[in-house]
mmCIF file of C-alpha atoms in Angstrom:
data_model
loop_
_atom_site.group_PDB
_atom_site.id
_atom_site.type_symbol
_atom_site.label_atom_id
_atom_site.label_comp_id
_atom_site.label_asym_id
_atom_site.label_seq_id
_atom_site.Cartn_x
_atom_site.Cartn_y
_atom_site.Cartn_z
ATOM 1 C CA LYS A 1 9.262 -17.811 -2.817
ATOM 2 C CA ALA A 2 10.273 -15.449 -0.044
ATOM 3 C CA GLY A 3 8.264 -12.266 0.326
ATOM 4 C CA VAL A 4 9.421 -8.726 0.914
ATOM 5 C CA THR A 5 11.676 -8.496 3.947
ATOM 6 C CA GLN A 6 12.054 -5.342 5.962
ATOM 7 C CA THR A 7 14.567 -4.860 8.760
ATOM 8 C CA PRO A 8 14.440 -4.005 11.510
ATOM 9 C CA ARG A 9 10.802 -4.523 12.493
ATOM 10 C CA TYR A 10 10.911 -2.036 15.333
ATOM 11 C CA LEU A 11 13.109 0.967 16.066
ATOM 12 C CA ILE A 12 13.174 3.587 18.776
ATOM 13 C CA LYS A 13 15.223 6.707 18.052
ATOM 14 C CA THR A 14 15.745 10.036 19.688
ATOM 15 C CA ARG A 15 14.780 13.321 18.063
ATOM 16 C CA GLY A 16 17.649 14.678 15.973
ATOM 17 C CA GLN A 17 19.173 11.294 15.225
ATOM 18 C CA GLN A 18 19.168 9.621 11.839
ATOM 19 C CA VAL A 19 17.906 6.179 10.883
ATOM 20 C CA THR A 20 18.342 3.726 8.017
ATOM 21 C CA LEU A 21 15.700 1.172 7.101
ATOM 22 C CA SER A 22 16.315 -1.773 4.830
ATOM 23 C CA CYS A 23 14.137 -3.598 2.323
ATOM 24 C CA SER A 24 14.858 -6.796 0.388
ATOM 25 C CA PRO A 25 12.356 -7.235 -2.451
ATOM 26 C CA ILE A 26 10.985 -10.458 -3.818
ATOM 27 C CA SER A 27 13.620 -12.242 -5.874
ATOM 28 C CA GLY A 28 13.578 -10.982 -9.461
ATOM 29 C CA HIS A 29 11.626 -7.827 -8.685
ATOM 30 C CA ARG A 30 13.250 -4.657 -9.945
ATOM 31 C CA SER A 31 11.063 -1.949 -8.438
ATOM 32 C CA VAL A 32 10.979 -0.933 -4.797
ATOM 33 C CA SER A 33 8.655 1.702 -3.361
ATOM 34 C CA TRP A 34 8.445 3.156 0.117
ATOM 35 C CA TYR A 35 5.381 4.400 1.988
ATOM 36 C CA GLN A 36 4.792 6.076 5.317
ATOM 37 C CA GLN A 37 1.682 5.145 7.283
ATOM 38 C CA THR A 38 0.405 7.269 10.151
ATOM 39 C CA PRO A 39 -3.014 7.463 11.831
ATOM 40 C CA GLY A 40 -3.428 11.087 10.785
ATOM 41 C CA GLN A 41 -2.154 11.069 7.203
ATOM 42 C CA GLY A 42 -2.810 7.475 6.206
ATOM 43 C CA LEU A 43 -0.619 5.838 3.579
ATOM 44 C CA GLN A 44 1.627 8.262 1.743
ATOM 45 C CA PHE A 45 4.069 7.535 -1.050
ATOM 46 C CA LEU A 46 7.689 8.407 -0.337
ATOM 47 C CA PHE A 47 9.640 7.322 -3.418
ATOM 48 C CA GLU A 48 10.138 4.561 -5.951
ATOM 49 C CA TYR A 49 13.311 3.048 -7.309
ATOM 50 C CA PHE A 50 13.615 1.010 -10.472
ATOM 51 C CA SER A 51 16.934 -0.476 -11.574
ATOM 52 C CA GLU A 52 18.844 1.700 -9.098
ATOM 53 C CA THR A 53 17.248 4.950 -10.318
ATOM 54 C CA GLN A 54 14.708 7.017 -8.434
ATOM 55 C CA ARG A 55 11.691 7.204 -10.766
ATOM 56 C CA ASN A 56 9.079 8.808 -8.548
ATOM 57 C CA LYS A 57 9.193 10.963 -5.457
ATOM 58 C CA GLY A 58 6.439 11.940 -3.067
ATOM 59 C CA ASN A 59 5.950 15.198 -1.250
ATOM 60 C CA PHE A 60 8.337 14.729 1.658
ATOM 61 C CA PRO A 61 11.194 16.939 2.854
ATOM 62 C CA GLY A 62 14.764 16.304 1.788
ATOM 63 C CA ARG A 63 15.476 14.642 5.152
ATOM 64 C CA PHE A 64 13.932 11.550 3.581
ATOM 65 C CA SER A 65 16.174 9.845 1.070
ATOM 66 C CA GLY A 66 16.697 6.422 -0.374
ATOM 67 C CA ARG A 67 18.727 4.330 -2.685
ATOM 68 C CA GLN A 68 18.621 1.010 -4.479
ATOM 69 C CA PHE A 69 21.514 -1.347 -4.975
ATOM 70 C CA SER A 70 22.369 -3.498 -7.974
ATOM 71 C CA ASN A 71 20.727 -6.536 -6.319
ATOM 72 C CA SER A 72 17.490 -4.472 -6.014
ATOM 73 C CA ARG A 73 17.724 -4.201 -2.239
ATOM 74 C CA SER A 74 16.801 -0.756 -1.043
ATOM 75 C CA GLU A 75 17.445 1.461 1.928
ATOM 76 C CA MET A 76 15.735 4.590 3.071
ATOM 77 C CA ASN A 77 17.301 7.113 5.389
ATOM 78 C CA VAL A 78 15.717 9.772 7.533
ATOM 79 C CA SER A 79 18.037 12.405 8.959
ATOM 80 C CA THR A 80 17.406 14.803 11.837
ATOM 81 C CA LEU A 81 14.441 12.842 13.102
ATOM 82 C CA GLU A 82 11.357 14.677 14.309
ATOM 83 C CA LEU A 83 8.586 13.395 16.548
ATOM 84 C CA GLY A 84 6.246 13.482 13.547
ATOM 85 C CA ASP A 85 8.382 10.927 11.747
ATOM 86 C CA SER A 86 7.024 8.238 14.046
ATOM 87 C CA ALA A 87 5.192 5.898 11.695
ATOM 88 C CA LEU A 88 5.014 2.495 10.095
ATOM 89 C CA TYR A 89 7.304 2.512 7.050
ATOM 90 C CA LEU A 90 6.288 0.052 4.381
ATOM 91 C CA CYS A 91 8.323 -1.206 1.491
ATOM 92 C CA ALA A 92 6.723 -2.700 -1.616
ATOM 93 C CA SER A 93 8.309 -4.553 -4.482
ATOM 94 C CA SER A 94 7.071 -4.932 -8.030
ATOM 95 C CA LEU A 95 8.310 -7.149 -10.818
ATOM 96 C CA GLN A 96 8.398 -4.474 -13.491
ATOM 97 C CA TRP A 97 7.038 -1.023 -14.311
ATOM 98 C CA ASN A 98 3.229 -0.838 -13.898
ATOM 99 C CA THR A 99 2.703 -4.137 -12.142
ATOM 100 C CA GLU A 100 1.170 -4.944 -8.786
ATOM 101 C CA ALA A 101 3.039 -4.181 -5.598
ATOM 102 C CA PHE A 102 3.694 -6.639 -2.794
ATOM 103 C CA PHE A 103 4.316 -5.234 0.653
ATOM 104 C CA GLY A 104 6.597 -6.184 3.495
ATOM 105 C CA GLN A 105 5.593 -6.275 7.158
ATOM 106 C CA GLY A 106 6.917 -2.789 7.747
ATOM 107 C CA THR A 107 9.286 -1.106 10.158
ATOM 108 C CA ARG A 108 7.677 0.599 13.129
ATOM 109 C CA LEU A 109 9.733 3.717 13.912
ATOM 110 C CA THR A 110 9.143 5.559 17.154
ATOM 111 C CA VAL A 111 10.869 8.886 17.704
ATOM 112 C CA VAL A 112 11.097 10.050 21.326
ATOM 113 C CA ALA D 1 -4.151 14.894 -9.217
ATOM 114 C CA GLN D 2 -5.492 11.440 -8.656
ATOM 115 C CA SER D 3 -7.399 10.696 -5.470
ATOM 116 C CA VAL D 4 -9.217 7.791 -3.858
ATOM 117 C CA THR D 5 -12.186 8.029 -1.521
ATOM 118 C CA GLN D 6 -13.454 5.335 0.782
ATOM 119 C CA PRO D 7 -16.612 6.858 2.239
ATOM 120 C CA ASP D 8 -16.999 4.411 5.119
ATOM 121 C CA ILE D 9 -14.431 4.684 7.912
ATOM 122 C CA HIS D 10 -15.922 1.814 9.921
ATOM 123 C CA ILE D 11 -18.262 -1.019 9.001
ATOM 124 C CA THR D 12 -19.642 -3.599 11.405
ATOM 125 C CA VAL D 13 -21.010 -6.796 9.925
ATOM 126 C CA SER D 14 -22.263 -10.048 11.437
ATOM 127 C CA GLU D 15 -20.374 -13.219 10.702
ATOM 128 C CA GLY D 16 -21.948 -14.944 7.719
ATOM 129 C CA ALA D 17 -23.470 -11.750 6.351
ATOM 130 C CA SER D 18 -22.403 -10.130 3.105
ATOM 131 C CA LEU D 19 -19.936 -7.253 2.940
ATOM 132 C CA GLU D 20 -19.518 -4.424 0.475
ATOM 133 C CA LEU D 21 -16.820 -1.774 0.761
ATOM 134 C CA ARG D 22 -17.051 1.302 -1.399
ATOM 135 C CA CYS D 23 -14.245 2.957 -3.329
ATOM 136 C CA ASN D 24 -14.405 5.942 -5.669
ATOM 137 C CA TYR D 25 -11.463 7.358 -7.552
ATOM 138 C CA SER D 26 -10.671 10.506 -9.424
ATOM 139 C CA TYR D 27 -8.305 10.151 -12.332
ATOM 140 C CA GLY D 28 -7.997 11.439 -15.893
ATOM 141 C CA ALA D 29 -8.100 7.975 -17.428
ATOM 142 C CA THR D 30 -8.824 4.442 -16.268
ATOM 143 C CA PRO D 31 -6.134 3.702 -13.719
ATOM 144 C CA TYR D 32 -4.949 0.410 -12.389
ATOM 145 C CA LEU D 33 -7.050 -0.446 -9.330
ATOM 146 C CA PHE D 34 -6.253 -2.507 -6.274
ATOM 147 C CA TRP D 35 -7.655 -3.634 -2.963
ATOM 148 C CA TYR D 36 -5.346 -4.408 -0.064
ATOM 149 C CA VAL D 37 -6.055 -5.725 3.438
ATOM 150 C CA GLN D 38 -4.068 -4.950 6.568
ATOM 151 C CA SER D 39 -4.256 -6.744 9.911
ATOM 152 C CA PRO D 40 -3.137 -4.801 13.000
ATOM 153 C CA GLY D 41 0.591 -4.127 13.032
ATOM 154 C CA GLN D 42 1.099 -5.923 9.739
ATOM 155 C CA GLY D 43 1.890 -4.996 6.169
ATOM 156 C CA LEU D 44 -0.559 -4.869 3.294
ATOM 157 C CA GLN D 45 -1.758 -7.969 1.506
ATOM 158 C CA LEU D 46 -3.001 -7.702 -2.067
ATOM 159 C CA LEU D 47 -6.568 -9.004 -2.378
ATOM 160 C CA LEU D 48 -7.164 -8.318 -6.060
ATOM 161 C CA LYS D 49 -6.358 -6.026 -8.947
ATOM 162 C CA TYR D 50 -7.938 -4.617 -12.074
ATOM 163 C CA PHE D 51 -5.833 -3.713 -15.060
ATOM 164 C CA SER D 52 -8.206 -4.191 -17.993
ATOM 165 C CA GLY D 53 -10.760 -6.609 -19.434
ATOM 166 C CA ASP D 54 -13.565 -8.190 -17.434
ATOM 167 C CA THR D 55 -14.893 -5.603 -15.004
ATOM 168 C CA LEU D 56 -15.690 -8.202 -12.339
ATOM 169 C CA VAL D 57 -12.461 -9.485 -10.828
ATOM 170 C CA GLN D 58 -11.969 -12.314 -8.395
ATOM 171 C CA GLY D 59 -9.398 -12.227 -5.643
ATOM 172 C CA ILE D 60 -8.124 -14.228 -2.753
ATOM 173 C CA LYS D 61 -10.096 -15.164 0.370
ATOM 174 C CA GLY D 62 -13.393 -15.166 -1.529
ATOM 175 C CA PHE D 63 -13.370 -11.446 -2.358
ATOM 176 C CA GLU D 64 -14.445 -9.913 -5.636
ATOM 177 C CA ALA D 65 -14.606 -6.357 -6.947
ATOM 178 C CA GLU D 66 -16.462 -4.682 -9.764
ATOM 179 C CA PHE D 67 -15.076 -1.806 -11.806
ATOM 180 C CA LYS D 68 -17.714 0.660 -12.990
ATOM 181 C CA ARG D 69 -16.235 3.255 -15.285
ATOM 182 C CA SER D 70 -19.378 5.404 -15.384
ATOM 183 C CA GLN D 71 -19.343 5.726 -11.598
ATOM 184 C CA SER D 72 -15.549 5.820 -11.160
ATOM 185 C CA SER D 73 -15.997 3.085 -8.594
ATOM 186 C CA PHE D 74 -14.291 -0.138 -7.650
ATOM 187 C CA ASN D 75 -16.334 -1.687 -4.838
ATOM 188 C CA LEU D 76 -15.179 -4.757 -2.952
ATOM 189 C CA ARG D 77 -17.618 -7.523 -1.996
ATOM 190 C CA LYS D 78 -17.705 -10.786 -0.118
ATOM 191 C CA PRO D 79 -20.850 -12.931 0.053
ATOM 192 C CA SER D 80 -20.258 -14.373 3.520
ATOM 193 C CA VAL D 81 -17.892 -12.825 6.035
ATOM 194 C CA HIS D 82 -15.728 -14.847 8.414
ATOM 195 C CA TRP D 83 -14.414 -13.584 11.757
ATOM 196 C CA SER D 84 -10.902 -13.617 10.257
ATOM 197 C CA ASP D 85 -11.964 -10.909 7.770
ATOM 198 C CA ALA D 86 -11.857 -8.306 10.530
ATOM 199 C CA ALA D 87 -9.126 -5.929 9.361
ATOM 200 C CA GLU D 88 -8.603 -2.635 7.574
ATOM 201 C CA TYR D 89 -9.153 -2.522 3.843
ATOM 202 C CA PHE D 90 -7.521 -0.079 1.455
ATOM 203 C CA CYS D 91 -8.433 0.782 -2.094
ATOM 204 C CA ALA D 92 -5.571 2.084 -4.235
ATOM 205 C CA VAL D 93 -4.947 3.368 -7.741
ATOM 206 C CA ALA D 94 -1.830 3.505 -9.871
ATOM 207 C CA GLY D 95 -1.119 5.389 -13.060
ATOM 208 C CA VAL D 96 -1.819 4.173 -16.549
ATOM 209 C CA ARG D 97 0.679 2.225 -18.553
ATOM 210 C CA GLY D 98 4.043 3.886 -19.023
ATOM 211 C CA ALA D 99 3.188 6.902 -16.921
ATOM 212 C CA ALA D 100 3.361 6.827 -13.165
ATOM 213 C CA GLY D 101 5.138 3.563 -12.572
ATOM 214 C CA ASN D 102 4.118 1.660 -9.512
ATOM 215 C CA LYS D 103 3.262 4.658 -7.326
ATOM 216 C CA LEU D 104 0.066 3.928 -5.430
ATOM 217 C CA THR D 105 -2.431 6.468 -4.158
ATOM 218 C CA PHE D 106 -4.460 5.037 -1.309
ATOM 219 C CA GLY D 107 -7.864 5.743 0.111
ATOM 220 C CA GLY D 108 -8.220 6.415 3.804
ATOM 221 C CA GLY D 109 -9.195 2.835 4.559
ATOM 222 C CA THR D 110 -12.281 1.105 5.928
ATOM 223 C CA ARG D 111 -12.022 -0.763 9.214
ATOM 224 C CA VAL D 112 -14.230 -3.862 9.262
ATOM 225 C CA LEU D 113 -15.464 -5.303 12.537
ATOM 226 C CA VAL D 114 -17.100 -8.740 12.516
ATOM 227 C CA LYS D 115 -19.735 -9.560 15.140
ATOM 228 C CA PRO D 116 -20.109 -13.210 16.144
#
């Protein structure tokens, strides 16, 4: 069974640009969550989607948004990039509500 | 608000020695509890989970963890460490059934170094 797939693995963007990251969950999983990992702040929850609806949202500015499609694939978008957005962005998929999460390899975003 | 504390930022252990990583959580009820491991530049791999029942849970790679409600702890252990266990370990909690979905709150992590 294929795991969680995140694309691309690495990205370099310029301050002020926008970026879209993609996540394909494990087949049959309906929940997708996104996390930001930085050396200073650690792992922080961004948002969670379940059956195309955002169910949870973390404490991030509105520049961070996401969506989930009918096939459970998810994208997150960051607009007007700032240097502080440089991080490893991790996607996790879960079969149902309140079940364990399985993580992808992450997308390393560098903002210059 | 729920929180997770991993008191040890770094731990150095000799290969073959035992390992124990500490995790304390703050939550209004018994949450779901997890341990994840992360190798450099990689994603997180689930080692084990506790939802309910037996308070001693077994995971992959020879790891086990014990839930102690009275101490709000969920410590991870391994009897004999291998060089490949060098990585960063994260304890995480999720909300109780029907409440917070799959949102995870993570501890700050413990980096494990293994001496030959």
